[in-house]
mmCIF file of C-alpha atoms in Angstrom:
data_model
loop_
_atom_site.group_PDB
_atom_site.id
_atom_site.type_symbol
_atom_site.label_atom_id
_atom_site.label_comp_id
_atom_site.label_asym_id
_atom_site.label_seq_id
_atom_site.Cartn_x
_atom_site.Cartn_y
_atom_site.Cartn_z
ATOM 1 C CA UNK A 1 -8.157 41.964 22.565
ATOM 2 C CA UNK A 2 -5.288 39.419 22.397
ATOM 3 C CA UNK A 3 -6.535 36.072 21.369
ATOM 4 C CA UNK A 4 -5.949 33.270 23.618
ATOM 5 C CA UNK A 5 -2.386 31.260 23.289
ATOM 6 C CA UNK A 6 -3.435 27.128 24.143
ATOM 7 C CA UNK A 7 0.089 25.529 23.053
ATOM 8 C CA UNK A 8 2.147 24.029 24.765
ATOM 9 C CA UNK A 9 4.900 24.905 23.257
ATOM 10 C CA UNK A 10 5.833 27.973 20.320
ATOM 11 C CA UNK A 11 9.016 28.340 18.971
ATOM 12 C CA UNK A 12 10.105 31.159 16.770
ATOM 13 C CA UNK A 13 13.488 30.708 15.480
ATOM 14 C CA UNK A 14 15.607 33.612 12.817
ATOM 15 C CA UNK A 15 18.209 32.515 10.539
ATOM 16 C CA UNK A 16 21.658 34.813 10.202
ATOM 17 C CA UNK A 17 22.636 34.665 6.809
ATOM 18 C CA UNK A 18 25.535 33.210 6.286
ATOM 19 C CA UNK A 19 29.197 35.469 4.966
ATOM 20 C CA UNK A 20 28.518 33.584 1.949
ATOM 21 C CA UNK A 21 25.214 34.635 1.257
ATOM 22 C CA UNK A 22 26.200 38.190 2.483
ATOM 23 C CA UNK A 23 29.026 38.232 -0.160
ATOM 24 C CA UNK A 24 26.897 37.104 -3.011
ATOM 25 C CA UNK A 25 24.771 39.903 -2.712
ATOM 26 C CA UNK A 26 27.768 42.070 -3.653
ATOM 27 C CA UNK A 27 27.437 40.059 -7.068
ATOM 28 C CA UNK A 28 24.194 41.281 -8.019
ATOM 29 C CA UNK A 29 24.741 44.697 -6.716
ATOM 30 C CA UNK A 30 25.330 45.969 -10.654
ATOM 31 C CA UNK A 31 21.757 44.647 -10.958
ATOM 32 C CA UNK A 32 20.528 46.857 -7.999
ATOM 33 C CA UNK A 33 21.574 50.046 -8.932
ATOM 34 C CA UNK A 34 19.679 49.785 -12.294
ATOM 35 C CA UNK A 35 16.334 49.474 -13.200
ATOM 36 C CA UNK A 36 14.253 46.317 -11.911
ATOM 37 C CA UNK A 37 14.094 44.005 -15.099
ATOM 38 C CA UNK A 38 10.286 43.578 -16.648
ATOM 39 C CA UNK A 39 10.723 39.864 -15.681
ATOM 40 C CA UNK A 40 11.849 40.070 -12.557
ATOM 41 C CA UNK A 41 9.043 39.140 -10.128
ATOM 42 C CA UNK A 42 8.074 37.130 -6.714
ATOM 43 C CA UNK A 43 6.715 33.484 -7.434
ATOM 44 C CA UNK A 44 5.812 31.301 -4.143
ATOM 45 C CA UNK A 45 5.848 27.363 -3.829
ATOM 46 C CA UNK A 46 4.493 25.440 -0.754
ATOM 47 C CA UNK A 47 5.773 21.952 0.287
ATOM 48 C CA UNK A 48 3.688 19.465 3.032
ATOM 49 C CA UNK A 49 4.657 16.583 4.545
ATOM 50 C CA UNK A 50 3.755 14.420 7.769
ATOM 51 C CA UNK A 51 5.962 12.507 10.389
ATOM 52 C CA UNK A 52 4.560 10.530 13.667
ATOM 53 C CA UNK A 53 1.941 7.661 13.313
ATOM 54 C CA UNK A 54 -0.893 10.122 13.870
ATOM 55 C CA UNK A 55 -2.656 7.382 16.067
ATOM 56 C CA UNK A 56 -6.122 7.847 18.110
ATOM 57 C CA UNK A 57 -4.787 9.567 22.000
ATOM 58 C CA UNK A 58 -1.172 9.710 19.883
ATOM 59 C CA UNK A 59 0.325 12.916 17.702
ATOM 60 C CA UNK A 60 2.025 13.744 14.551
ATOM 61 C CA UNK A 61 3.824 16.536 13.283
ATOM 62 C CA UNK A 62 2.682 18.387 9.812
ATOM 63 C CA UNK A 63 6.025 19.850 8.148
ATOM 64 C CA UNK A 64 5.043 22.985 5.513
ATOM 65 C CA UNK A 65 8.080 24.886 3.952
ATOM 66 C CA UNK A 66 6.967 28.389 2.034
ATOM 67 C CA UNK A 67 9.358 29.374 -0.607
ATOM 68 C CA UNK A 68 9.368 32.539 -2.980
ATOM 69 C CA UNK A 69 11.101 31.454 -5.477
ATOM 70 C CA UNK A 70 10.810 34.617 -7.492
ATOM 71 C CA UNK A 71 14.245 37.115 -8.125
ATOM 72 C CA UNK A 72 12.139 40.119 -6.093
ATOM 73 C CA UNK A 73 10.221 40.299 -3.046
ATOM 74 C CA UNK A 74 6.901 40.168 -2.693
ATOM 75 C CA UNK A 75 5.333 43.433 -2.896
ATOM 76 C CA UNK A 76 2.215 42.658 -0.223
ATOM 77 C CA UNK A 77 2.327 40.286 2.719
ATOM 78 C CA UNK A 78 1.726 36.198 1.950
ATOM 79 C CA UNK A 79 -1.243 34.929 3.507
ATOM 80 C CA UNK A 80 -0.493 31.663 4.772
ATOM 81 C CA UNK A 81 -3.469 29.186 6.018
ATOM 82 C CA UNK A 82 -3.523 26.382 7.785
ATOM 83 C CA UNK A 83 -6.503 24.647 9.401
ATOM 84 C CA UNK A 84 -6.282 21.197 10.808
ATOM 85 C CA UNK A 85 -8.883 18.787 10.072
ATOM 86 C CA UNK A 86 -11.534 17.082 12.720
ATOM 87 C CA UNK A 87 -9.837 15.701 15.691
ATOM 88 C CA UNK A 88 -6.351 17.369 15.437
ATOM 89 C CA UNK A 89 -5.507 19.718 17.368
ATOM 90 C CA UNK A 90 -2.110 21.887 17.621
ATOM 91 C CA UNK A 91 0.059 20.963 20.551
ATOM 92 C CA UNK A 92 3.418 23.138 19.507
ATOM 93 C CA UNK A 93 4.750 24.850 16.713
ATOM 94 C CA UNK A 94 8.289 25.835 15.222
ATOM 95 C CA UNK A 95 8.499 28.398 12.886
ATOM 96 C CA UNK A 96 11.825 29.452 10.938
ATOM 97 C CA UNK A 97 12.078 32.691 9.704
ATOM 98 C CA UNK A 98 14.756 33.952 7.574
ATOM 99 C CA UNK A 99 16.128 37.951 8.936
ATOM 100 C CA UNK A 100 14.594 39.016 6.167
ATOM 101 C CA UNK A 101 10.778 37.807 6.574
ATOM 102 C CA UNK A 102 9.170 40.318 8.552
ATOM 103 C CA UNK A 103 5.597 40.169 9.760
ATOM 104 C CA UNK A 104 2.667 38.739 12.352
ATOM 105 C CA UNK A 105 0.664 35.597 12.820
ATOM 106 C CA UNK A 106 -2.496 36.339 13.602
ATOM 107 C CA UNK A 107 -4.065 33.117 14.403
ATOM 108 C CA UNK A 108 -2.096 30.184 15.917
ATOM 109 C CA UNK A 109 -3.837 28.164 17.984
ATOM 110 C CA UNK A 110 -5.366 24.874 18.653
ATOM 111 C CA UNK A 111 -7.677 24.999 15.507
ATOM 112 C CA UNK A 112 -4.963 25.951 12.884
ATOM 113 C CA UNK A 113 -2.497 28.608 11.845
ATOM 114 C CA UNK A 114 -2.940 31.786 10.111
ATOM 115 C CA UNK A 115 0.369 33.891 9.269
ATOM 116 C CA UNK A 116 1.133 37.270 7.014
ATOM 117 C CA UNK A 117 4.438 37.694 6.088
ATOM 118 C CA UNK A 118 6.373 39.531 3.423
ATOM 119 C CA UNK A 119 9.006 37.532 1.596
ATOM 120 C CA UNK A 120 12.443 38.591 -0.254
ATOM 121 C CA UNK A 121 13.605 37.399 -3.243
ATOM 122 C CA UNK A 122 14.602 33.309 -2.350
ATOM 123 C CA UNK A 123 13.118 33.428 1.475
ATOM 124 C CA UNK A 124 12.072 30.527 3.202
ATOM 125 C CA UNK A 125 9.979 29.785 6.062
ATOM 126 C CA UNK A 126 9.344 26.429 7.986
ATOM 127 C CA UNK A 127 6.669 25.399 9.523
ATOM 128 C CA UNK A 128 6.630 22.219 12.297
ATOM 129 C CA UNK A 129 3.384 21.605 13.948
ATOM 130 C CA UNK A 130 2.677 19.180 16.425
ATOM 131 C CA UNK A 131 -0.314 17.587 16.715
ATOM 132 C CA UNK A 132 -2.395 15.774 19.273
ATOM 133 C CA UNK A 133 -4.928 13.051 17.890
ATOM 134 C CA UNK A 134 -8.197 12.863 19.953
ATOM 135 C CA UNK A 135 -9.458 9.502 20.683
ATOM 136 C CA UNK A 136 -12.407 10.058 18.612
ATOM 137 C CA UNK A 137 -10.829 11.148 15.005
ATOM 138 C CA UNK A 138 -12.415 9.630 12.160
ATOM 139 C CA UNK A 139 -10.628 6.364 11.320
ATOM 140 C CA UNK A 140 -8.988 6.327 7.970
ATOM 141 C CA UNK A 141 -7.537 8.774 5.252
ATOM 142 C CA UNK A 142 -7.506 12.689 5.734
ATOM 143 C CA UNK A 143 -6.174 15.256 3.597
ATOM 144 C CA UNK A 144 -5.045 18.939 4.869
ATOM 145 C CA UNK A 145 -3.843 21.295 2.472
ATOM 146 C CA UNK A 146 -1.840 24.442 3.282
ATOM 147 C CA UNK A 147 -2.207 27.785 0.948
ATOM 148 C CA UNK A 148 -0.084 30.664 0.774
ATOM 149 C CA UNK A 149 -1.263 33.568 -1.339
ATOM 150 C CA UNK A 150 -0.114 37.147 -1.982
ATOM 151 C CA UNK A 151 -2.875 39.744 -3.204
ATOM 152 C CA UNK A 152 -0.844 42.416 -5.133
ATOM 153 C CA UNK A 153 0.310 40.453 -7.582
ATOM 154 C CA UNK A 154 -1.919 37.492 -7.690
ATOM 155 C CA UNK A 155 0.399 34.799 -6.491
ATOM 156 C CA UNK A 156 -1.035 31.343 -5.089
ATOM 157 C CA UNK A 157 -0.079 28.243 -4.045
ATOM 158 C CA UNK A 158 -0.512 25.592 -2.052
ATOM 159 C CA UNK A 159 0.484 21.700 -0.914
ATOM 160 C CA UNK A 160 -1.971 18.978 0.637
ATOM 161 C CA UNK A 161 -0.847 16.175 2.759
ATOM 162 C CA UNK A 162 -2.720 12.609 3.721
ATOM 163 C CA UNK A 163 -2.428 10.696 6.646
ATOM 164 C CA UNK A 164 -3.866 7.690 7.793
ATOM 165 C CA UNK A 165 -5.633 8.038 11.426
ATOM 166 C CA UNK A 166 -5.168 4.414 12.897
ATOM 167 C CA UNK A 167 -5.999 3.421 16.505
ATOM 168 C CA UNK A 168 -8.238 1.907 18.856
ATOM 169 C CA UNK A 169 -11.533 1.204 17.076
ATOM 170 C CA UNK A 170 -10.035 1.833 13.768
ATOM 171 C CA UNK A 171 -9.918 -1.946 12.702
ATOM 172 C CA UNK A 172 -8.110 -3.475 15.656
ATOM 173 C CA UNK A 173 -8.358 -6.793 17.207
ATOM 174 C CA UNK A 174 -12.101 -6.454 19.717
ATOM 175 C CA UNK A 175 -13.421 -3.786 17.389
ATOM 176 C CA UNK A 176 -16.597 -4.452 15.686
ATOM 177 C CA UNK A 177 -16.204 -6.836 12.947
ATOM 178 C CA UNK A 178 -12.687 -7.812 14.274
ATOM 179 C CA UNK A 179 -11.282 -10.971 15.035
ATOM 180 C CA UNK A 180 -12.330 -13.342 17.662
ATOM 181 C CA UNK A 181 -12.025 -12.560 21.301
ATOM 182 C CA UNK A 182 -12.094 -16.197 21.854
ATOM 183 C CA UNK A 183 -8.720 -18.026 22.073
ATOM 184 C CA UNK A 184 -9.653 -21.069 21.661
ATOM 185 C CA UNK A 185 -12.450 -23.294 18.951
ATOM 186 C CA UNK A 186 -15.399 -24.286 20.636
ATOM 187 C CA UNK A 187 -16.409 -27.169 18.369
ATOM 188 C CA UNK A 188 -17.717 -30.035 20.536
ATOM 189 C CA UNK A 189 -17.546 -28.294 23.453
ATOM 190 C CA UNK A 190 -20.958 -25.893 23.165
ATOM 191 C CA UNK A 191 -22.231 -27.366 19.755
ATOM 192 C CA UNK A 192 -25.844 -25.542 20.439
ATOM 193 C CA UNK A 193 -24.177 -22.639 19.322
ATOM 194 C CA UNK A 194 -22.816 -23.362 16.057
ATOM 195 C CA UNK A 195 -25.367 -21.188 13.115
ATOM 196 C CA UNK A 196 -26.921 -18.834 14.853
ATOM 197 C CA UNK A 197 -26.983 -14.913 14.090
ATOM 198 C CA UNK A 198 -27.689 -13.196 16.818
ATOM 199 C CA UNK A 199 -24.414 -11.117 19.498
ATOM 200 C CA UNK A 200 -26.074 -11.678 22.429
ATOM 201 C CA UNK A 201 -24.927 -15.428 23.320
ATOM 202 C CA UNK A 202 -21.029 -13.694 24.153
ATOM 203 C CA UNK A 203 -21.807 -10.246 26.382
ATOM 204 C CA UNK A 204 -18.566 -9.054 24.832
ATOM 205 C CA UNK A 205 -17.567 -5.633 22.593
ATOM 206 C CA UNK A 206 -16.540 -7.084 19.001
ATOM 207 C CA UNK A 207 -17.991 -10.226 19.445
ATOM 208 C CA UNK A 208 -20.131 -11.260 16.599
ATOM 209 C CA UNK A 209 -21.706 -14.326 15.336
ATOM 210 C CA UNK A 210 -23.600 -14.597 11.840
ATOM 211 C CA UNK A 211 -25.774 -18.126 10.421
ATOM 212 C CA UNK A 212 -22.366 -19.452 8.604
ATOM 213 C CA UNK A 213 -20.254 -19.540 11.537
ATOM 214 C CA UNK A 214 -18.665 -22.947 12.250
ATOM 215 C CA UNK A 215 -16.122 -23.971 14.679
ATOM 216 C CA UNK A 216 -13.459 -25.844 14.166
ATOM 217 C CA UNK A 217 -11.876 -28.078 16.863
ATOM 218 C CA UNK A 218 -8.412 -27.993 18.210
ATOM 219 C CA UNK A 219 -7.295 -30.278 20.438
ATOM 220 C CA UNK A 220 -4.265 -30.955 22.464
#
């Protein structure tokens, strides 16, 4: 049963190689019609980063690169994972493949991205994931961490990434514990409420009073 597709947008983009890179595999073709060195073997990296302010009803875009490294290919796929943390949500996704990467994803969806693909000798693949930020995400830091593994020959690796989740009731100005609502001192004017600790003398959201509260006057 096909699973369900929710994004918006999904972008699969292949490379050409380049003359130049077609050329320089004439250079190693002495190599290729001999026997594989003992060395020679597949060695993966993975690189994360973030752009976008990832604010609360806002996005931001995770950016994962997958690199063997290795002089061979891998000899089974690379399991790549991806899951996004509480309150994100994928939106789109760009992935660039080189010719040579060959294989499915089997997950990519709202909840995160799961991908098998076989990788030749120096292959990259990019990875640009967009992002929406529900209203309700968990204020502060959160770390998401991408791994990319290969079975046959025990290869692993992976990259984490923190962002800040900033917003409406994250801190702001009328959140609880934030600044004043009130523009303006009220010393002289209402003096019965100076040291008193109880939020129910301003029917307001934020507004908060505690027994060492003073007002200062401002005048004209």
């Amino acid at each position: 049963m096909p699973i369900p597709v929710f994004l918006s947008v999904c972008t699969l983009r292949r490379r050409i190689s380049a003359l130049g890179a077609v050329l320089g595999l004439g250079l190693a073709l002495p190599l290729a019609t001999g026997a594989t060195p003992a060395y020679a073997q597949a060695q993966l990296t993975v690189a994360k980063s973030h752009s976008g302010s990832f604010t609360r009803g806002g996005q931001g875009v995770y950016h994962i690169t997958v690199t063997n490294s290795g002089d061979t290919a891998t000899v089974g796929p690379v399991h790549i994972a991806d899951i996004y943390p509480q309150g994100l949500t994928m939106q789109g996704i760009v992935i660039d493949l080189p010719d040579t990467v060959g294989g499915p994803c089997p997950q990519n969806d709202e909840t995160g991205l799961i991908c098998d693909f076989t990788f030749g000798a120096g292959d990259t693949a990019t990875f640009d994931i967009t992002l929406d930020v529900a209203t309700d995400t968990p204020c502060g830091s959160i770390t998401n961490t991408v791994t990319a593994s290969e079975s046959e020959e025990r290869l692993s690796a992976s990259a984490s990434d923190s962002v800040t989740i900033t917003g409406t009731g994250c801190g702001n100005t009328g959140d609880s514990g934030g600044t004043s609502i009130l523009p303006v001192s009220l010393s002289g004017l209402i003096p019965v409420y100076n040291n008193i600790n109880t939020n129910t003398n301003f029917d307001s959201p934020g507004a908060r009073n505690t027994n060492t509260q003073t007002f200062g006057a401002i005048t004209p």
